Coordinates of C-alpha atoms in Angstrom, one line a residue:
X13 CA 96.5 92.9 43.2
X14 CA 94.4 91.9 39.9
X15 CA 96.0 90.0 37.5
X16 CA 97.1 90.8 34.2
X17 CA 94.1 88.0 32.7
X18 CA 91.6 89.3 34.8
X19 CA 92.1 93.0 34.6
X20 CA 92.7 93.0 30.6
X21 CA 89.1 90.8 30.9
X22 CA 87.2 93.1 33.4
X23 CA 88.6 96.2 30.7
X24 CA 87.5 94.7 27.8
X25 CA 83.8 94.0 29.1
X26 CA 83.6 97.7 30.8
X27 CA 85.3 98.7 27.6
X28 CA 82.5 97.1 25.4
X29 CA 79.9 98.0 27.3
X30 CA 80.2 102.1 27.4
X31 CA 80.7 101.9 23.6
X32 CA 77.8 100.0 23.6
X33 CA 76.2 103.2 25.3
X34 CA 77.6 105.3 22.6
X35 CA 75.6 103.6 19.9
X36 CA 72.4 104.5 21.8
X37 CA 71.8 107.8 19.8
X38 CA 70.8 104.9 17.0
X39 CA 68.3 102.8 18.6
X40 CA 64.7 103.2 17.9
X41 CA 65.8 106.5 16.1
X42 CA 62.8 109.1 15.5
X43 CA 63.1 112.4 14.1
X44 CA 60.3 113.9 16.5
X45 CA 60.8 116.6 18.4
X46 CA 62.0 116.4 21.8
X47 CA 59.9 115.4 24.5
X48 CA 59.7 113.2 28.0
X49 CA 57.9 110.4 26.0
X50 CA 60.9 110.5 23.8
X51 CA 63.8 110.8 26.1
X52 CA 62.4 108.7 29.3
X53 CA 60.2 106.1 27.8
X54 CA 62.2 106.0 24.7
X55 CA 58.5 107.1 23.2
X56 CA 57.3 103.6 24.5
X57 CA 58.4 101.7 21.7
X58 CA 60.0 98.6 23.4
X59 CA 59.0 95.1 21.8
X60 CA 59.6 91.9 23.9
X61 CA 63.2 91.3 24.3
X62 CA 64.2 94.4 24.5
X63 CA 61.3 95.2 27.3
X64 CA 62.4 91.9 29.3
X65 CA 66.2 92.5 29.2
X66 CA 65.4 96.3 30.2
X67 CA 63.3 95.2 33.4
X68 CA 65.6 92.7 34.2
X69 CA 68.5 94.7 34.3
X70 CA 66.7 97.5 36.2
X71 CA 64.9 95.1 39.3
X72 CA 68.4 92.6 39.2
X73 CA 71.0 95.4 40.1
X74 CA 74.7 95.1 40.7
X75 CA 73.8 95.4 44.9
X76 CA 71.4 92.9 44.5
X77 CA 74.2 90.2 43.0
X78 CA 76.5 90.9 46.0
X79 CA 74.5 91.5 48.8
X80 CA 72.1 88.6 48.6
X81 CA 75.1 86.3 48.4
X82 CA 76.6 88.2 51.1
X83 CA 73.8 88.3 53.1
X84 CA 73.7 83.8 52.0
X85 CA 77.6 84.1 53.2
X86 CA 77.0 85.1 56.3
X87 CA 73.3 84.4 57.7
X88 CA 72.3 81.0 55.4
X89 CA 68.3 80.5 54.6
X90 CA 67.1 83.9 55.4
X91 CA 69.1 85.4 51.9
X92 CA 66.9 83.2 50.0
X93 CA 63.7 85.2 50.9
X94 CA 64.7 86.9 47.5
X95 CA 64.0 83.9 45.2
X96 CA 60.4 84.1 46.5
X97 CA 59.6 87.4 46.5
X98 CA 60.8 88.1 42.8
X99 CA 58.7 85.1 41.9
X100 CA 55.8 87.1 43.6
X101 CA 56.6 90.1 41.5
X102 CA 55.7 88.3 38.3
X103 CA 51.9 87.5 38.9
X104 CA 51.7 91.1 40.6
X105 CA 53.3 93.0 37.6
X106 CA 51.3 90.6 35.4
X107 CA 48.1 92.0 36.9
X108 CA 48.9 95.7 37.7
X109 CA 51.5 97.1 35.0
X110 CA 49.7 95.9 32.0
X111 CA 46.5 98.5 33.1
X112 CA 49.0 101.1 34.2
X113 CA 50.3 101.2 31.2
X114 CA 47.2 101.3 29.4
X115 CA 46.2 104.3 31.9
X116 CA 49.4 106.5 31.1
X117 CA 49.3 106.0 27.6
X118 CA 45.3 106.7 27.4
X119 CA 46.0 109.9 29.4
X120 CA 50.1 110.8 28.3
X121 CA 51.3 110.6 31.8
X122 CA 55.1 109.3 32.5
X123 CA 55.1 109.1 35.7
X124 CA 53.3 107.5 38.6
X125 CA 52.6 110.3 40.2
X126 CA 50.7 111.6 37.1
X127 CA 48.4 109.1 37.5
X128 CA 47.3 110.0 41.2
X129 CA 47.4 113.7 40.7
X130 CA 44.7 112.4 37.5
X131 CA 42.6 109.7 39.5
X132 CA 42.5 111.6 43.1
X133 CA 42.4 115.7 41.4
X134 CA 44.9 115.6 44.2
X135 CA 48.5 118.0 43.9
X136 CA 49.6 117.4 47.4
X137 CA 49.0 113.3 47.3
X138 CA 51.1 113.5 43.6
X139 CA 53.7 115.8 45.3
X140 CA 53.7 113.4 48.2
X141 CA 54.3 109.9 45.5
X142 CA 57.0 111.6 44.1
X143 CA 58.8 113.1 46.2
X144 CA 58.7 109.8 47.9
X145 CA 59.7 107.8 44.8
X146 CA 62.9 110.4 44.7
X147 CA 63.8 110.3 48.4
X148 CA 63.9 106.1 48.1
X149 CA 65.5 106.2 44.9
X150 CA 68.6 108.1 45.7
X151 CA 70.4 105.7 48.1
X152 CA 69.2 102.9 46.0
X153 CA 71.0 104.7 43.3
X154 CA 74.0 105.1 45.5
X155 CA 74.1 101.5 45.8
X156 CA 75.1 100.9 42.4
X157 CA 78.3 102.5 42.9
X158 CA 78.8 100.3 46.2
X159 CA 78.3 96.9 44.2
X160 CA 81.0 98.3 41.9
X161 CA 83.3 99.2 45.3
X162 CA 82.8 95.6 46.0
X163 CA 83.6 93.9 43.0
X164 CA 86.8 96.1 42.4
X165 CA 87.8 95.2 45.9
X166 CA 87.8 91.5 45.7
X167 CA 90.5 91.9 43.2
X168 CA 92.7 93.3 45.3
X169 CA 92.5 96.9 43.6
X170 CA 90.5 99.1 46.9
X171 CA 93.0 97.3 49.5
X172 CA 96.0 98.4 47.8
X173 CA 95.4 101.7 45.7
X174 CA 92.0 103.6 47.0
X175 CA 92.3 106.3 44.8
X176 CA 92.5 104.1 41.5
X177 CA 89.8 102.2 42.6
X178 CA 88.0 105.6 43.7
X179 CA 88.9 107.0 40.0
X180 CA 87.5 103.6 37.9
X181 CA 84.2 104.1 40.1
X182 CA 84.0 107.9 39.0
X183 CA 85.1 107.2 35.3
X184 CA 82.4 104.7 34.7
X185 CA 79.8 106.8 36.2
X186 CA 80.7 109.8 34.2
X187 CA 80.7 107.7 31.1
X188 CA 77.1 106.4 32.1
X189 CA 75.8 109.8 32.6
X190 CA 76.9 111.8 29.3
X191 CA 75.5 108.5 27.7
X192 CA 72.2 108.9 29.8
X193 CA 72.4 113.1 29.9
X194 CA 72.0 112.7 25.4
X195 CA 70.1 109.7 24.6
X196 CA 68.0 109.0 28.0
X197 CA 66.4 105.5 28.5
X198 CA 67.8 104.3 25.4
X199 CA 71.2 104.1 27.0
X200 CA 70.5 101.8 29.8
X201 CA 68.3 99.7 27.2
X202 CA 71.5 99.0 24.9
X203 CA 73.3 98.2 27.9
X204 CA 70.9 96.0 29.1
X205 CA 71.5 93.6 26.4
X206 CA 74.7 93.4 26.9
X207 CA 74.4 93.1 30.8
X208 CA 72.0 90.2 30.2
X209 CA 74.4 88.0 28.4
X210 CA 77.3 88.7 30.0
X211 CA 75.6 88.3 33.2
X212 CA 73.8 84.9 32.4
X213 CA 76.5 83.5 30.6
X214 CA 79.5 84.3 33.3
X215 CA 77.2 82.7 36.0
X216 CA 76.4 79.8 34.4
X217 CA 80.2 79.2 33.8
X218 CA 80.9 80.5 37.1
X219 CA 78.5 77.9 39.0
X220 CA 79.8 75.2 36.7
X221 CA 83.0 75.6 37.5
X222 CA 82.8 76.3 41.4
X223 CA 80.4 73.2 42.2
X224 CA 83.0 71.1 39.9
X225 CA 85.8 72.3 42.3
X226 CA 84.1 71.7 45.2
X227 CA 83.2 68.3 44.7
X228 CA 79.4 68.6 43.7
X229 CA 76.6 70.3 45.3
X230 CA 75.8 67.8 48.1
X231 CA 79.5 68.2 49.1
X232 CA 79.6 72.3 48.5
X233 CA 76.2 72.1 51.1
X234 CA 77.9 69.4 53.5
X235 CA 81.0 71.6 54.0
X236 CA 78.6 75.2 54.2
X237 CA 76.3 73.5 56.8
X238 CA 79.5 73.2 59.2
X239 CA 81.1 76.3 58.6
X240 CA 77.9 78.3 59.0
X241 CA 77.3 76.2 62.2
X242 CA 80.9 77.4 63.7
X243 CA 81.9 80.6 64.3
X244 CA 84.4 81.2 60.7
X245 CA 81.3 82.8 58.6
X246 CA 79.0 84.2 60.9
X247 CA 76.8 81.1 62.8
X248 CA 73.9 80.9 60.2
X249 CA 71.8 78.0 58.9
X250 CA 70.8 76.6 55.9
X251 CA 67.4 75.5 57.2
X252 CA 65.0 78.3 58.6
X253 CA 64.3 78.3 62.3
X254 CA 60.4 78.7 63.1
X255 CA 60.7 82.0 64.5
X256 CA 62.6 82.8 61.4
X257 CA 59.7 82.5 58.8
X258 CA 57.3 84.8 59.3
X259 CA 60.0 87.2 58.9
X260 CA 60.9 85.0 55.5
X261 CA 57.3 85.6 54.1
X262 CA 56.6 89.2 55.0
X263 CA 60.1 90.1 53.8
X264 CA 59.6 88.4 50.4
X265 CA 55.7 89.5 50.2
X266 CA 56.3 93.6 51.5
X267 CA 59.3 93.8 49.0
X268 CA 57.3 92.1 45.5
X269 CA 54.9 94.8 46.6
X270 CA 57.2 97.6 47.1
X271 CA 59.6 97.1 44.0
X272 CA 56.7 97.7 41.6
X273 CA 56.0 101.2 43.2
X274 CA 59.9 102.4 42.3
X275 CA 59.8 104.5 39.5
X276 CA 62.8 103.2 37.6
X277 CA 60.8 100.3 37.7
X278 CA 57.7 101.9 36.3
X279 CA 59.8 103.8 34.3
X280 CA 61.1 100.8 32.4
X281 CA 57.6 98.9 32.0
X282 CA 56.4 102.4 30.9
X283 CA 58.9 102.4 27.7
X284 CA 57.3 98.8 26.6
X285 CA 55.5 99.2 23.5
X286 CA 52.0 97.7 24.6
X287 CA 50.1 96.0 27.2
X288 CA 50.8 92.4 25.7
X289 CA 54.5 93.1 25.6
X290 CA 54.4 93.7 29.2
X291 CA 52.4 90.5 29.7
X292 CA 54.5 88.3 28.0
X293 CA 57.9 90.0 30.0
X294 CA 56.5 89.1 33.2
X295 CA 55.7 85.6 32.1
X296 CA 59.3 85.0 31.2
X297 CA 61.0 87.5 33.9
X298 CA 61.4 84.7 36.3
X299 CA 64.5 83.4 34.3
X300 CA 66.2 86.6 36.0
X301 CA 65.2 84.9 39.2
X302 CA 66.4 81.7 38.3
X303 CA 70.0 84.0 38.0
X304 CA 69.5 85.4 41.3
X305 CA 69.1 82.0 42.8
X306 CA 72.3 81.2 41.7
X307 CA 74.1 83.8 42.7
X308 CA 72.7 82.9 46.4
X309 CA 74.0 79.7 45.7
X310 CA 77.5 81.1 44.9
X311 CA 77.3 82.6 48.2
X312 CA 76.5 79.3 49.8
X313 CA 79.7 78.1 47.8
X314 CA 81.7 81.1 49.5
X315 CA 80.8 79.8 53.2
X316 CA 81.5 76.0 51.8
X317 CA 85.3 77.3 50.7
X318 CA 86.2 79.3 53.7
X319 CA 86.5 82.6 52.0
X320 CA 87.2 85.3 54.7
X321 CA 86.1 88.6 54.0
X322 CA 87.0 91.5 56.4
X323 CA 83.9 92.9 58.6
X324 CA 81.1 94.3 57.5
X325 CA 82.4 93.0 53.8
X326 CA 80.2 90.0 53.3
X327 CA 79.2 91.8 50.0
X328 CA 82.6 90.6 48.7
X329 CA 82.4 87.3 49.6
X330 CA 81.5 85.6 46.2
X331 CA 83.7 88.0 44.2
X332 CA 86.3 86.9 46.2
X333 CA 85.6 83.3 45.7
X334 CA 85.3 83.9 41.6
X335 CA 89.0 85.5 42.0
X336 CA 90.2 82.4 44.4
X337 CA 88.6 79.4 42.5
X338 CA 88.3 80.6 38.4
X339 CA 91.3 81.3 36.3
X340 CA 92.2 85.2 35.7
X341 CA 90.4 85.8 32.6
X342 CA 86.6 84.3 33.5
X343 CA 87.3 86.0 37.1
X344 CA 87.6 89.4 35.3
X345 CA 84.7 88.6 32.8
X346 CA 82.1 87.9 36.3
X347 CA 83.4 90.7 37.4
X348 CA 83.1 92.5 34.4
X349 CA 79.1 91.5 34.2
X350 CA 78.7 92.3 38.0
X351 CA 80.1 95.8 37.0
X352 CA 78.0 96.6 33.8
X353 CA 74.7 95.4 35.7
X354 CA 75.4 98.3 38.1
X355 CA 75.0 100.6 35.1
X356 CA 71.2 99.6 33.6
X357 CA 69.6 100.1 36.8
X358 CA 71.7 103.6 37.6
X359 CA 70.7 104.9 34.6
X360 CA 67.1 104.1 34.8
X361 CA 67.0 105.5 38.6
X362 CA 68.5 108.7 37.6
X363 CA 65.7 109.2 34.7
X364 CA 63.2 108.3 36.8
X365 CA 64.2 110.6 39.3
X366 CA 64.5 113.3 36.5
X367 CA 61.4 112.8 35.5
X368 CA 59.3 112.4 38.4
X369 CA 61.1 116.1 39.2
X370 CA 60.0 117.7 36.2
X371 CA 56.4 116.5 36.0
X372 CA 55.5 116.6 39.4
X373 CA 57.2 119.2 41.4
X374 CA 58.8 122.0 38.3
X375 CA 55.7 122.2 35.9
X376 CA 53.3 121.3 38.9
X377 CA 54.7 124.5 41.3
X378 CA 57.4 126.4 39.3
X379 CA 56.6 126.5 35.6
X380 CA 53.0 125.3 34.4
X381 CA 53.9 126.3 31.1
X382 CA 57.1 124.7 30.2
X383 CA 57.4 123.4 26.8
X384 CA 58.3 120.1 25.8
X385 CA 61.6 120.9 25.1
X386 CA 62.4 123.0 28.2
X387 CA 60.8 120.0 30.5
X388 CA 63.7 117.6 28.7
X389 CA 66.4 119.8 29.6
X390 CA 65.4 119.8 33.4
X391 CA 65.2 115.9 33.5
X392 CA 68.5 115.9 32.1
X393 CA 70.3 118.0 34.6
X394 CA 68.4 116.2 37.4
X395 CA 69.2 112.9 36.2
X396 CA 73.0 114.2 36.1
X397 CA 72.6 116.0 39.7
X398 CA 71.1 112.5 41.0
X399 CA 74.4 110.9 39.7
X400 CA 76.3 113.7 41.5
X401 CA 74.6 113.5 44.4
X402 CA 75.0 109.1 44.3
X403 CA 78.4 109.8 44.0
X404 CA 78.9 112.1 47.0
X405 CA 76.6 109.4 49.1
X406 CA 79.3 107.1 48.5
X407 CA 82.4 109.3 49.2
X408 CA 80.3 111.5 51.8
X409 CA 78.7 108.8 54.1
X410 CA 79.7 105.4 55.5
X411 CA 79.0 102.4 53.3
X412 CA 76.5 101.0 56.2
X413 CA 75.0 104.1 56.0
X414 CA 74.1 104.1 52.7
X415 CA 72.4 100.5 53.5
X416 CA 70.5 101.5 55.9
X417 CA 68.7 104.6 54.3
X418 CA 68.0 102.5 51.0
X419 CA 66.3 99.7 53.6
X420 CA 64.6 103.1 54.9
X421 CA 63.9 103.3 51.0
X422 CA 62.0 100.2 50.9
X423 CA 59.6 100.6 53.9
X424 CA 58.6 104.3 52.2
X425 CA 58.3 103.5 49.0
X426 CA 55.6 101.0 49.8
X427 CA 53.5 103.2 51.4
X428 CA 52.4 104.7 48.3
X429 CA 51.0 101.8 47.4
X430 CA 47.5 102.1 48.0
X431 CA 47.1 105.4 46.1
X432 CA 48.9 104.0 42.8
X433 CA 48.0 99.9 42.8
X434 CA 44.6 100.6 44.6
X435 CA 43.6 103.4 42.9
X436 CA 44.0 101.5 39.4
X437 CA 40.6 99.6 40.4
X438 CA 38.7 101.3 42.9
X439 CA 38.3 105.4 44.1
X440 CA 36.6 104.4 46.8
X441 CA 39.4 105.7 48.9
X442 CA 39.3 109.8 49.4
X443 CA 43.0 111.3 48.4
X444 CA 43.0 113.0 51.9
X445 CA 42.8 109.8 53.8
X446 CA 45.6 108.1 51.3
X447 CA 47.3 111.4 52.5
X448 CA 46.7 110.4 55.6
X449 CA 47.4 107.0 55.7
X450 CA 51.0 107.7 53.7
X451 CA 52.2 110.3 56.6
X452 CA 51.2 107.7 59.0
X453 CA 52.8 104.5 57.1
X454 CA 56.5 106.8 56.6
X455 CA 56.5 107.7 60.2
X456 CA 55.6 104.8 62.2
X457 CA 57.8 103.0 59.3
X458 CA 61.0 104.9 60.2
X459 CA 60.3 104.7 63.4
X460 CA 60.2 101.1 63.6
X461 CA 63.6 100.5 61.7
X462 CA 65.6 103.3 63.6
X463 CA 64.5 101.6 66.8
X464 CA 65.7 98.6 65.9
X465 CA 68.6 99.2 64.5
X466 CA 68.0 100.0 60.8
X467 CA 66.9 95.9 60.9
X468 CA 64.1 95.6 58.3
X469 CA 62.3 93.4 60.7
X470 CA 60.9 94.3 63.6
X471 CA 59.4 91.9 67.1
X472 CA 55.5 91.3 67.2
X473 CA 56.3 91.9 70.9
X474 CA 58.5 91.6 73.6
X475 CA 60.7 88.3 74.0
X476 CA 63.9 87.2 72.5
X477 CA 62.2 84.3 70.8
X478 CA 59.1 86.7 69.5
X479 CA 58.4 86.2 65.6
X480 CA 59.4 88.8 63.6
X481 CA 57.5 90.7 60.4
X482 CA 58.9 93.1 57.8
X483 CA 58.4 96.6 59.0
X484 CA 57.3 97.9 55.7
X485 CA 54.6 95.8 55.6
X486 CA 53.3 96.3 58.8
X487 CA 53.5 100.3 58.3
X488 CA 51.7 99.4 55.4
X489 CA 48.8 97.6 57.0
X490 CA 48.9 100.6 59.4
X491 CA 48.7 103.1 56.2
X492 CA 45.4 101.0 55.1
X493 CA 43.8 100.8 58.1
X494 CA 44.2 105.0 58.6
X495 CA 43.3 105.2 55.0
X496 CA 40.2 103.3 55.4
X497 CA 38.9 104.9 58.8
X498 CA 39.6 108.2 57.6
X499 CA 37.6 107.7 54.5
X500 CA 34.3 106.8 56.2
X501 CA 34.7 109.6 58.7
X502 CA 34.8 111.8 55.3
X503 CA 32.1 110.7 53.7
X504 CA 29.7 110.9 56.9
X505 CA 30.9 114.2 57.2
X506 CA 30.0 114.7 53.3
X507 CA 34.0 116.3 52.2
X508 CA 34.3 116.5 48.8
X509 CA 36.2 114.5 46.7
X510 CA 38.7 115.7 43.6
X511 CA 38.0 115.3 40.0
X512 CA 38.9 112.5 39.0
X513 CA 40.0 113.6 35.0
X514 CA 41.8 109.7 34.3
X515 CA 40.7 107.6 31.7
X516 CA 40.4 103.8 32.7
X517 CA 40.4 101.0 30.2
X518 CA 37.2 99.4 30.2
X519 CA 36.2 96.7 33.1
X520 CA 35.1 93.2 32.4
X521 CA 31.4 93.4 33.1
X522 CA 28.8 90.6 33.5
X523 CA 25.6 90.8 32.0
X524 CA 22.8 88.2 32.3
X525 CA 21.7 87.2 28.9
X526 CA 18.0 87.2 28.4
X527 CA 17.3 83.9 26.7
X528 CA 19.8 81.5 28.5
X529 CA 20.4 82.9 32.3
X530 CA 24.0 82.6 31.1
X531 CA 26.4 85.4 31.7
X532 CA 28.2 87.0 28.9
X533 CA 30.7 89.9 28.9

């Protein structure tokens, strides 16, 4: 059962944090009339901080803190492919959201998926992004509600009374989504700072305090290397085996380049303020991963103290240790932190998914004509109907089933990445072979991870020994290839392309100066 220090702790962060989320009706205040720029982007007014603690907290999600620990508690070396590939997302958002942003700003679109159906003159390759940016975003969303499950369960409170812990997971969802349902992004943006110091400063305590306990990090390594090596935590390693990393690269490489194709993470660079304030975020974003590594290292630090979690439960391994090892009250504030960062990223998926609804499927196909107004109120009931429908994923489905459909999640989002991130520099590609190549990627991509066993790797052939390569990047690679072929059989046969009505910033061209032979731009 939780103690009285920790629970009164865990309260009083919760506590601050959805009054935090009342105050949003306050932030960046404007007295225009209500519109998607206004409720979604929070009219794209987001300096700096506010920008970096709003990406943050929407790419470093509650799951994310639990399950790569989880996955360090019981497998060793391979959890760490996350510190690389959200190092790889920095110099890739550097590049491509900058010039998104500068694209859907130029041309007022919100979503993604405006940006195709503008580039390609396409409606089924826009319908096709965003229905597949909803379909991957819902059991990401659900999730959320699973990293709270876990945290609530290390305490003792999902063992020992369901329905209360059931209840607490309902009653901070419903609080999230009146606070999202009124004042939109700008809910999840207040939260955000308070999810970024609560989450960076527990940590730090928490990492301090566990290595002291455990006699230092060479010790806390020493005693993980022989308990991963017997059978008490799962018979990992802390060093990668050589079969073992090309699955390590592809993983970390195929998921940099699927995250930035989510639209609650679009969403959220969207809502900056500029082009520069977007550059300087991702220059700074890795601190998040810095946080990220840590909590991998608390999972080490889990295997090095023996914690036993029941099976299938690795996800609660490190709360469990921050309940063993940490007196009551900085156990409830980590847990606390772990629950708030659930919230930011929730709140940003369900506007997403609002959005991306409204724009792209209701005024595309049901109503051309809907005002401004009108289009806000749909977003706003889809973003609470996403909620809804998160919340009966969780109660409806098993927990492993909710895994497996958001690593489905990742292998389909990434398949629309060669209409959005390639079709910010080049429309050399015809939108019927992107079409093409995106119905090929999904399929052979679920194919793949159903046949081996929702696994997001997959054999390069047959052999126990065979290297292994992220699915979702080899569907990908599949996508391009079809997308490629198909366009030169197109344009032999001479089949039209669509208008392409998008405004592109301006390209950095070289011109040969006269007098000098030098180049100039």
């Amino acid at each position: 059962m939780i103690e009285g220090g920790t629970l009164a702790a865990f309260l009083a962060v919760v506590g601050a944090a959805s009054l935090l989320a009342l105050t949003a009706r306050r932030f960046h205040a404007t007295d225009a009339l209500p519109s998607l720029d206004g409720w979604a982007l929070a009219d794209r007014s987001l300096g700096t901080g506010w920008s970096w603690l709003l990406l943050g907290g929407t790419i470093f999600t509650a799951y994310t803190f639990t399950a790569i620990p989880g996955l360090a508690y019981g497998s060793g070396a391979p959890a760490f492919f996350a510190v690389p590939y959200t190092v790889i997302v920095c110099p890739l958002g550097f590049l491509l959201l900058p010039r998104l942003w500068t694209v859907a700003h130029r041309n007022g679109y919100v979503t993604a998926a405006d940006f195709v159906r503008g580039r390609y003159g396409s409606p089924p390759l826009a319908l096709a992004v965003a229905l597949t940016g909803i379909l991957a975003t819902m059991p990401y969303l659900a999730l959320q509600l699973l990293g709270i499950r876990a945290v609530l369960a290390a305490g003792g409170v999902d063992t020992r009374h369901v329905l209360v812990a059931d209840l607490a997971m309902v009653a901070l969802f419903a609080g999230l989504a009146v606070a999202t349902y009124r004042y939109g992004l700008r809910a999840p943006t207040v939260i955000a700072g308070f999810k970024g110091v609560a989450v960076f400063g527990s940590v730090a305590a928490a990492v301090w305090l566990v290595l002291d306990r455990l006699g230092g990090p060479g010790a806390m390594f020493d005693k993980a290397a022989l308990n991963l090596a017997g059978t008490g935590a799962g018979g990992g390693s802390l060093v990668l085996a050589p079969n073992q990393q090309p699955a390590f690269a592809t993983l970390a490489l195929g998921s940099a380049l699927a995250l930035l194709m989510y639209p609650h993470v679009l969403t959220a660079g969207f809502a900056a303020s500029g082009p520069a304030v977007l550059r300087r975020v991702f220059v700074a974003l890795p601190a998040w991963t810095l946080l990220l590594a840590l909590f991998g290292l608390l999972g080490i630090a889990a295997v090095a103290a023996g914690v036993r979690t029941s099976a299938g439960g690795a996800e609660a391994a490190v709360p469990m240790l921050m309940d063993r090892l940490m007196p009551a009250p900085l156990a409830g504030l980590v847990f606390g932190a772990l629950t708030v960062g659930a919230l930011v990223p929730a709140a940003v998926m369900s506007v997403a998914a609002g959005t991306s609804f409204v724009r792209n499927v209701y005024v595309e196909y049901v109503q051309p004509g809907a005002t401004p107004k009108r289009q806000v109120r749909i977003a706003r009931a889809v973003s609470l109907i996403a909620k809804l429908g998160a919340v009966a994923f969780v109660f409806g489905l098993r927990d492993q089933a909710a895994i497996n459909l958001q690593l489905l999640g990742g292998v389909w989002i990434l398949q629309i990445f060669p209409a959005v991130a390639v079709g910010l520099y080049t429309r050399w590609l015809h939108h019927r072979a992107l079409l093409a190549g995106w119905a090929v990627g999904m399929a052979a991509g679920t194919v793949m991870v159903v046949r081996q066993g929702f696994s997001p790797v997959v054999p390069l052939g047959p052999g126990a020994h065979t290297p292994e390569i992220y699915a979702g990047l080899a569907a990908l690679l599949l996508n391009l290839t079809v997308a490629v072929v198909t366009t030169v059989v197109l344009q032999r046969t001479a089949v039209a392309r669509g208008p392409d009505t998008t405004a592109l910033p301006p390209r950095l061209v070289l011109r040969r100066r006269p007098d000098t032979g030098a180049s100039s731009t």
